[in-house]
CSV table of C-alpha atoms in Angstrom, one decimal:
chain,number,residue,atom,x,y,z
A,1,MET,CA,-16.7,33.2,34.4
A,2,GLU,CA,-16.8,30.7,37.3
A,3,TYR,CA,-15.7,33.4,39.7
A,4,PHE,CA,-18.4,35.8,38.3
A,5,VAL,CA,-21.1,33.1,38.6
A,6,THR,CA,-20.1,32.3,42.2
A,7,VAL,CA,-20.2,35.9,43.2
A,8,VAL,CA,-23.8,36.2,41.8
A,9,GLN,CA,-24.8,33.0,43.6
A,10,GLU,CA,-23.4,34.1,46.9
A,11,ALA,CA,-24.4,37.7,46.5
A,12,SER,CA,-21.1,38.6,48.2
A,13,PHE,CA,-17.4,38.8,47.3
A,14,THR,CA,-16.4,37.6,50.7
A,15,ARG,CA,-18.6,34.5,50.7
A,16,ALA,CA,-17.6,33.8,47.0
A,17,ALA,CA,-13.9,34.0,47.9
A,18,ASP,CA,-14.5,31.5,50.8
A,19,THR,CA,-16.4,29.2,48.5
A,20,LEU,CA,-13.7,29.3,45.8
A,21,HIS,CA,-10.8,29.1,48.3
A,22,VAL,CA,-9.1,32.3,47.0
A,23,THR,CA,-8.3,35.6,48.5
A,24,GLN,CA,-10.8,38.4,48.1
A,25,PRO,CA,-8.3,40.7,46.3
A,26,ALA,CA,-7.5,37.9,43.8
A,27,LEU,CA,-11.2,37.4,43.2
A,28,SER,CA,-11.8,41.1,42.7
A,29,HIS,CA,-8.9,41.2,40.2
A,30,GLN,CA,-10.4,38.4,38.2
A,31,ILE,CA,-13.8,40.1,38.1
A,32,LYS,CA,-12.3,43.4,37.0
A,33,ALA,CA,-10.3,41.6,34.2
A,34,LEU,CA,-13.5,39.9,33.0
A,35,GLU,CA,-15.4,43.2,33.0
A,36,LYS,CA,-12.6,44.8,31.0
A,37,SER,CA,-12.7,42.0,28.5
A,38,VAL,CA,-16.5,42.4,27.9
A,39,GLY,CA,-16.3,46.1,27.9
A,40,GLY,CA,-18.3,47.2,30.9
A,41,ALA,CA,-19.4,46.6,34.5
A,42,LEU,CA,-21.1,43.3,35.2
A,43,LEU,CA,-21.6,43.8,39.0
A,44,GLU,CA,-22.6,46.8,41.1
A,45,ARG,CA,-20.8,46.8,44.4
A,46,LEU,CA,-23.1,47.8,47.3
A,47,PRO,CA,-22.4,48.5,50.9
A,48,ARG,CA,-23.9,45.1,51.7
A,49,GLY,CA,-23.6,42.7,48.8
A,50,VAL,CA,-23.6,43.0,45.0
A,51,ARG,CA,-26.2,43.2,42.3
A,52,LEU,CA,-26.1,42.6,38.5
A,53,THR,CA,-25.9,45.5,36.1
A,54,PRO,CA,-28.0,45.3,32.9
A,55,MET,CA,-24.9,44.1,31.1
A,56,GLY,CA,-24.4,41.5,33.9
A,57,ARG,CA,-27.9,40.2,33.6
A,58,ALA,CA,-27.4,39.7,29.9
A,59,PHE,CA,-24.0,38.0,30.5
A,60,LEU,CA,-25.1,35.7,33.3
A,61,PRO,CA,-27.0,32.9,31.5
A,62,HIS,CA,-24.2,32.5,28.9
A,63,ALA,CA,-21.6,32.4,31.7
A,64,GLU,CA,-23.5,29.8,33.6
A,65,LEU,CA,-23.8,27.6,30.4
A,66,ALA,CA,-20.0,28.1,29.8
A,67,VAL,CA,-19.1,27.0,33.3
A,68,ARG,CA,-21.4,23.9,33.2
A,69,SER,CA,-20.2,23.0,29.7
A,70,ALA,CA,-16.6,23.1,31.0
A,71,ALA,CA,-17.5,20.8,33.8
A,72,GLN,CA,-19.2,18.5,31.3
A,73,ALA,CA,-16.2,18.5,29.1
A,74,ARG,CA,-14.0,17.4,32.0
A,75,ARG,CA,-16.3,14.6,32.9
A,76,ALA,CA,-16.5,13.5,29.3
A,77,ALA,CA,-12.8,13.5,28.9
A,78,ARG,CA,-12.3,11.4,32.1
A,79,ALA,CA,-15.1,9.0,30.9
A,80,THR,CA,-13.2,8.0,27.8
A,81,VAL,CA,-11.0,5.7,29.9
A,82,GLY,CA,-14.0,3.4,30.2
A,83,ALA,CA,-16.4,4.6,32.8
A,84,GLU,CA,-14.0,3.7,35.6
A,85,GLY,CA,-14.1,6.9,37.6
A,86,GLY,CA,-15.6,10.4,37.9
A,87,GLU,CA,-19.2,11.2,38.0
A,88,LEU,CA,-22.3,11.2,35.8
A,89,HIS,CA,-25.1,13.7,36.0
A,90,VAL,CA,-28.5,12.3,35.1
A,91,ALA,CA,-31.7,14.4,34.8
A,92,ALA,CA,-35.2,12.8,34.8
A,93,LEU,CA,-38.8,13.5,35.4
A,94,HIS,CA,-39.8,12.9,39.0
A,95,SER,CA,-42.1,10.1,38.1
A,96,ILE,CA,-39.4,8.3,36.2
A,97,ALA,CA,-36.8,8.9,38.9
A,98,VAL,CA,-39.2,7.3,41.5
A,99,GLY,CA,-40.6,4.5,39.4
A,100,ALA,CA,-38.0,3.4,36.8
A,101,LEU,CA,-34.5,4.6,37.8
A,102,PRO,CA,-33.9,2.9,41.2
A,103,ASP,CA,-33.5,-0.5,39.6
A,104,VAL,CA,-31.3,1.0,36.8
A,105,PHE,CA,-29.2,2.8,39.4
A,106,ALA,CA,-28.8,-0.3,41.4
A,107,ARG,CA,-27.5,-2.2,38.3
A,108,TRP,CA,-25.2,0.6,37.5
A,109,ARG,CA,-23.7,0.6,41.0
A,110,THR,CA,-22.9,-3.1,40.7
A,111,ALA,CA,-21.3,-2.7,37.3
A,112,HIS,CA,-19.5,0.7,37.8
A,113,PRO,CA,-19.1,1.2,41.6
A,114,ARG,CA,-16.4,3.9,41.1
A,115,VAL,CA,-18.7,6.3,39.1
A,116,LEU,CA,-20.7,8.7,41.3
A,117,LEU,CA,-24.3,9.3,40.0
A,118,ARG,CA,-25.9,12.7,40.5
A,119,LEU,CA,-29.7,12.7,39.9
A,120,HIS,CA,-31.5,15.9,39.0
A,121,GLU,CA,-35.3,15.7,39.2
A,122,TYR,CA,-37.8,17.9,37.3
A,123,ALA,CA,-41.6,18.3,37.4
A,124,THR,CA,-42.2,18.8,33.6
A,125,ALA,CA,-40.7,17.7,30.3
A,126,GLU,CA,-40.2,21.3,29.4
A,127,ALA,CA,-38.1,22.0,32.5
A,128,LEU,CA,-36.1,18.8,31.8
A,129,GLU,CA,-35.3,19.8,28.3
A,130,GLU,CA,-34.3,23.3,29.4
A,131,ALA,CA,-32.0,21.8,32.0
A,132,VAL,CA,-30.2,19.7,29.4
A,133,GLN,CA,-29.8,22.7,27.1
A,134,ARG,CA,-28.3,24.7,30.0
A,135,GLY,CA,-25.8,21.9,30.6
A,136,THR,CA,-27.1,20.9,34.1
A,137,ALA,CA,-26.9,17.2,33.2
A,138,ASP,CA,-25.0,14.9,30.9
A,139,LEU,CA,-28.1,12.9,30.1
A,140,ALA,CA,-31.9,13.3,30.4
A,141,VAL,CA,-34.5,10.6,30.7
A,142,GLY,CA,-38.0,11.5,29.8
A,143,PRO,CA,-40.5,11.9,26.9
A,144,GLU,CA,-38.9,12.4,23.5
A,145,PRO,CA,-37.9,16.1,23.3
A,146,ALA,CA,-39.9,18.3,21.0
A,147,GLY,CA,-38.0,20.5,18.7
A,148,ARG,CA,-34.6,20.2,20.4
A,149,CYS,CA,-31.5,19.3,18.6
A,150,GLY,CA,-29.0,16.7,20.0
A,151,THR,CA,-28.6,13.0,20.3
A,152,VAL,CA,-31.9,11.1,21.1
A,153,VAL,CA,-32.0,7.4,22.0
A,154,PRO,CA,-35.5,5.9,22.3
A,155,VAL,CA,-35.6,3.5,25.2
A,156,GLY,CA,-39.3,2.3,25.4
A,157,GLU,CA,-42.7,3.5,26.3
A,158,GLU,CA,-44.4,4.8,29.4
A,159,GLU,CA,-47.9,3.6,30.0
A,160,VAL,CA,-50.3,5.8,32.0
A,161,VAL,CA,-52.8,3.9,34.1
A,162,LEU,CA,-55.7,4.8,36.4
A,163,VAL,CA,-55.7,4.2,40.1
A,164,VAL,CA,-58.8,3.5,42.3
A,165,PRO,CA,-59.2,2.1,45.8
A,166,PHE,CA,-60.3,-1.5,46.4
A,167,ASP,CA,-63.9,-0.5,47.3
A,168,ASP,CA,-64.5,1.4,44.1
A,169,ARG,CA,-67.4,0.1,41.9
A,170,LEU,CA,-64.8,-0.5,39.1
A,171,ALA,CA,-62.5,-2.5,41.3
A,172,GLY,CA,-63.4,-5.8,39.7
A,173,ARG,CA,-62.3,-4.6,36.3
A,174,THR,CA,-58.9,-4.5,34.5
A,175,THR,CA,-59.9,-1.9,31.8
A,176,VAL,CA,-62.2,1.1,31.7
A,177,ARG,CA,-63.4,3.5,29.1
A,178,LEU,CA,-62.9,7.1,30.1
A,179,PRO,CA,-66.6,8.2,29.8
A,180,GLU,CA,-67.3,5.7,32.6
A,181,LEU,CA,-65.3,7.9,35.0
A,182,ALA,CA,-67.3,11.1,34.3
A,183,GLY,CA,-68.9,11.0,37.8
A,184,HIS,CA,-65.7,10.3,39.7
A,185,PRO,CA,-63.7,12.9,41.6
A,186,TRP,CA,-60.1,13.2,40.4
A,187,ILE,CA,-56.7,13.8,42.2
A,188,ARG,CA,-54.7,16.0,39.9
A,189,CYS,CA,-51.0,16.7,40.0
A,190,ALA,CA,-48.9,19.8,39.2
A,191,MET,CA,-46.6,17.5,37.1
A,192,GLU,CA,-49.5,16.6,34.7
A,193,PRO,CA,-48.2,17.1,31.1
A,194,VAL,CA,-49.7,19.7,28.7
A,195,VAL,CA,-51.2,18.4,25.5
A,196,HIS,CA,-52.3,20.7,22.7
A,197,GLY,CA,-52.2,23.6,25.1
A,198,GLU,CA,-54.3,21.9,27.8
A,199,ARG,CA,-53.5,19.8,30.8
A,200,PHE,CA,-53.6,16.2,29.8
A,201,LEU,CA,-56.7,15.2,31.8
A,202,ASP,CA,-58.7,18.2,30.7
A,203,TRP,CA,-57.8,17.4,27.1
A,204,ALA,CA,-58.5,13.6,27.3
A,205,CYS,CA,-61.7,14.0,29.3
A,206,GLY,CA,-62.9,16.8,27.0
A,207,LYS,CA,-62.5,14.4,24.1
A,208,ALA,CA,-64.6,11.9,26.1
A,209,GLY,CA,-67.4,14.4,26.5
A,210,PHE,CA,-66.9,15.6,30.1
A,211,ARG,CA,-64.8,17.8,32.3
A,212,PRO,CA,-62.9,16.1,35.2
A,213,ARG,CA,-64.2,17.1,38.7
A,214,THR,CA,-61.0,17.9,40.6
A,215,ALA,CA,-61.1,16.9,44.3
A,216,VAL,CA,-57.4,17.5,45.3
A,217,TRP,CA,-54.4,19.1,43.7
A,218,THR,CA,-51.0,17.6,44.6
A,219,GLU,CA,-47.4,18.6,43.9
A,220,HIS,CA,-46.0,15.1,43.2
A,221,THR,CA,-47.4,12.1,41.2
A,222,SER,CA,-46.5,9.7,44.0
A,223,THR,CA,-48.7,11.7,46.4
A,224,ALA,CA,-51.6,11.6,44.0
A,225,VAL,CA,-51.3,7.8,43.8
A,226,ARG,CA,-51.4,7.4,47.6
A,227,MET,CA,-54.4,9.7,47.7
A,228,ALA,CA,-56.2,7.5,45.1
A,229,ALA,CA,-55.4,4.3,47.0
A,230,ALA,CA,-56.8,5.9,50.2
A,231,GLY,CA,-60.2,6.5,48.4
A,232,VAL,CA,-60.0,10.3,47.8
A,233,GLY,CA,-60.6,9.9,44.1
A,234,VAL,CA,-59.2,8.5,40.9
A,235,CYS,CA,-55.8,9.5,39.5
A,236,ALA,CA,-53.8,8.9,36.3
A,237,ALA,CA,-50.2,8.0,36.8
A,238,PRO,CA,-47.3,6.2,35.0
A,239,ALA,CA,-47.6,2.5,35.6
A,240,HIS,CA,-44.0,2.2,36.9
A,241,ILE,CA,-44.6,4.7,39.7
A,242,VAL,CA,-47.8,3.1,41.0
A,243,ARG,CA,-46.0,-0.1,42.1
A,244,GLY,CA,-43.3,1.9,43.8
A,245,ALA,CA,-45.7,4.3,45.5
A,246,VAL,CA,-48.3,1.9,47.0
A,247,GLY,CA,-47.4,-1.6,46.1
A,248,GLU,CA,-50.5,-3.8,46.0
A,249,ASP,CA,-52.7,-1.4,48.1
A,250,CYS,CA,-54.8,-0.2,45.1
A,251,VAL,CA,-56.6,-1.3,41.9
A,252,VAL,CA,-54.9,-0.4,38.6
A,253,LEU,CA,-57.1,0.1,35.6
A,254,THR,CA,-55.9,0.4,32.0
A,255,PRO,CA,-57.7,3.0,29.9
A,256,ASP,CA,-59.4,1.7,26.8
A,257,PRO,CA,-57.8,2.7,24.4
A,258,PRO,CA,-54.5,2.7,26.4
A,259,TRP,CA,-52.5,5.8,27.1
A,260,LYS,CA,-48.8,5.5,26.1
A,261,ARG,CA,-46.0,7.9,25.2
A,262,PRO,CA,-42.5,7.1,24.0
A,263,LEU,CA,-39.5,7.7,26.3
A,264,ALA,CA,-36.0,8.5,25.4
A,265,VAL,CA,-32.6,9.3,26.9
A,266,TYR,CA,-31.1,12.4,25.2
A,267,ALA,CA,-28.1,14.8,25.4
A,268,ARG,CA,-26.7,17.8,23.7
A,269,VAL,CA,-23.7,15.8,22.4
A,270,PRO,CA,-23.3,12.1,21.5
A,271,PRO,CA,-22.8,10.1,24.8
A,272,THR,CA,-19.3,8.6,25.3
A,273,GLY,CA,-17.6,6.6,28.1
A,274,ALA,CA,-19.7,6.5,31.3
A,275,ALA,CA,-22.7,8.3,29.5
A,276,ALA,CA,-22.7,5.7,26.7
A,277,ALA,CA,-22.5,2.9,29.2
A,278,PHE,CA,-25.5,4.3,31.1
A,279,VAL,CA,-27.5,4.5,27.9
A,280,ASP,CA,-26.8,0.9,27.1
A,281,LEU,CA,-27.8,-0.2,30.6
A,282,LEU,CA,-31.0,1.8,30.4
A,283,ARG,CA,-32.0,0.3,27.1
A,284,ALA,CA,-31.2,-3.2,28.4
A,285,ALA,CA,-33.2,-2.6,31.6
A,286,TRP,CA,-36.2,-1.1,29.7
A,287,PRO,CA,-36.5,-3.2,26.5
A,288,ALA,CA,-38.9,-2.2,23.8
A,289,PRO,CA,-39.3,-4.5,20.8
A,290,GLY,CA,-39.1,-2.5,17.6
A,291,THR,CA,-37.7,0.6,19.2
A,292,PRO,CA,-35.5,2.5,16.7
A,293,GLY,CA,-31.9,3.3,17.5
A,294,PRO,CA,-30.2,6.6,18.3
A,295,TYR,CA,-30.7,9.6,16.0
A,296,ASP,CA,-29.3,13.1,15.7
A,297,GLY,CA,-31.3,16.2,15.0
A,298,CYS,CA,-34.6,17.9,16.0
A,299,GLU,CA,-37.2,15.6,14.6
A,300,PRO,CA,-37.5,12.0,15.7
A,301,PRO,CA,-38.2,9.2,13.2
A,302,ALA,CA,-41.7,7.7,12.9
A,303,LEU,CA,-42.2,5.3,15.8
A,304,PRO,CA,-44.0,1.9,15.4
A,305,ALA,CA,-47.7,2.0,16.1
A,306,THR,CA,-48.7,0.9,19.6
């Protein structure tokens, strides 16, 4: 399966053989043996390259998951010796990777210098969950997954704040009610979460009686924060990314009532070894009084009111 996946990725038997450090006849023999075992052709050989047959397209996602799961199994087995070697793959939302994980990774490197960390960043919670289900990462850090089975460990809360420049009329305030921002231009981000079928700001502002007037669309949350600090408009962003993106160059307002969402670290299987040690470090670095412990299954337990 690894040979098959590599041929698809490289779109060439020759390049795949070089990547795998095997001879091309040996690679072709393995692919033919795989096709015989599944009962049909998976690849169509072309004068220049290859392409998937209908059977190959159906087989590919399962083969990719099997290859990733095998790699995870090897890492998990090595990790049982006490997180003293190997590597750990961590997936996270971009905002969490920029805002909260640098300090956690620094602490990890001090405690476990022989474990290589590989960070996979995603724009949305849906993409993050899908990556974990595909076996891309050993652990994911983000909003509590919705309707996904596995091991989920709550680690705290993420607070969303509003960013305005120093010369904004609200700059002397610490809190603001959303209707007060009805006349402001907004910097929006492609990473904005979806709530009840709508982008979060459209939903929240709609409940407050107005539609947000969008001035700029950005790809990354950190870019939106910089734009807000420069005076382009107001933006909503996780509190932990604001400090990392602009330091003290802006005014941070807390919405009234506050916007918060629970965060968790989760995985397809219970974390062991290096993965378990990382979970413990993350919970210690991001304490949340009253946060429940790990649970298995699709539905999280009721969380304390915020």
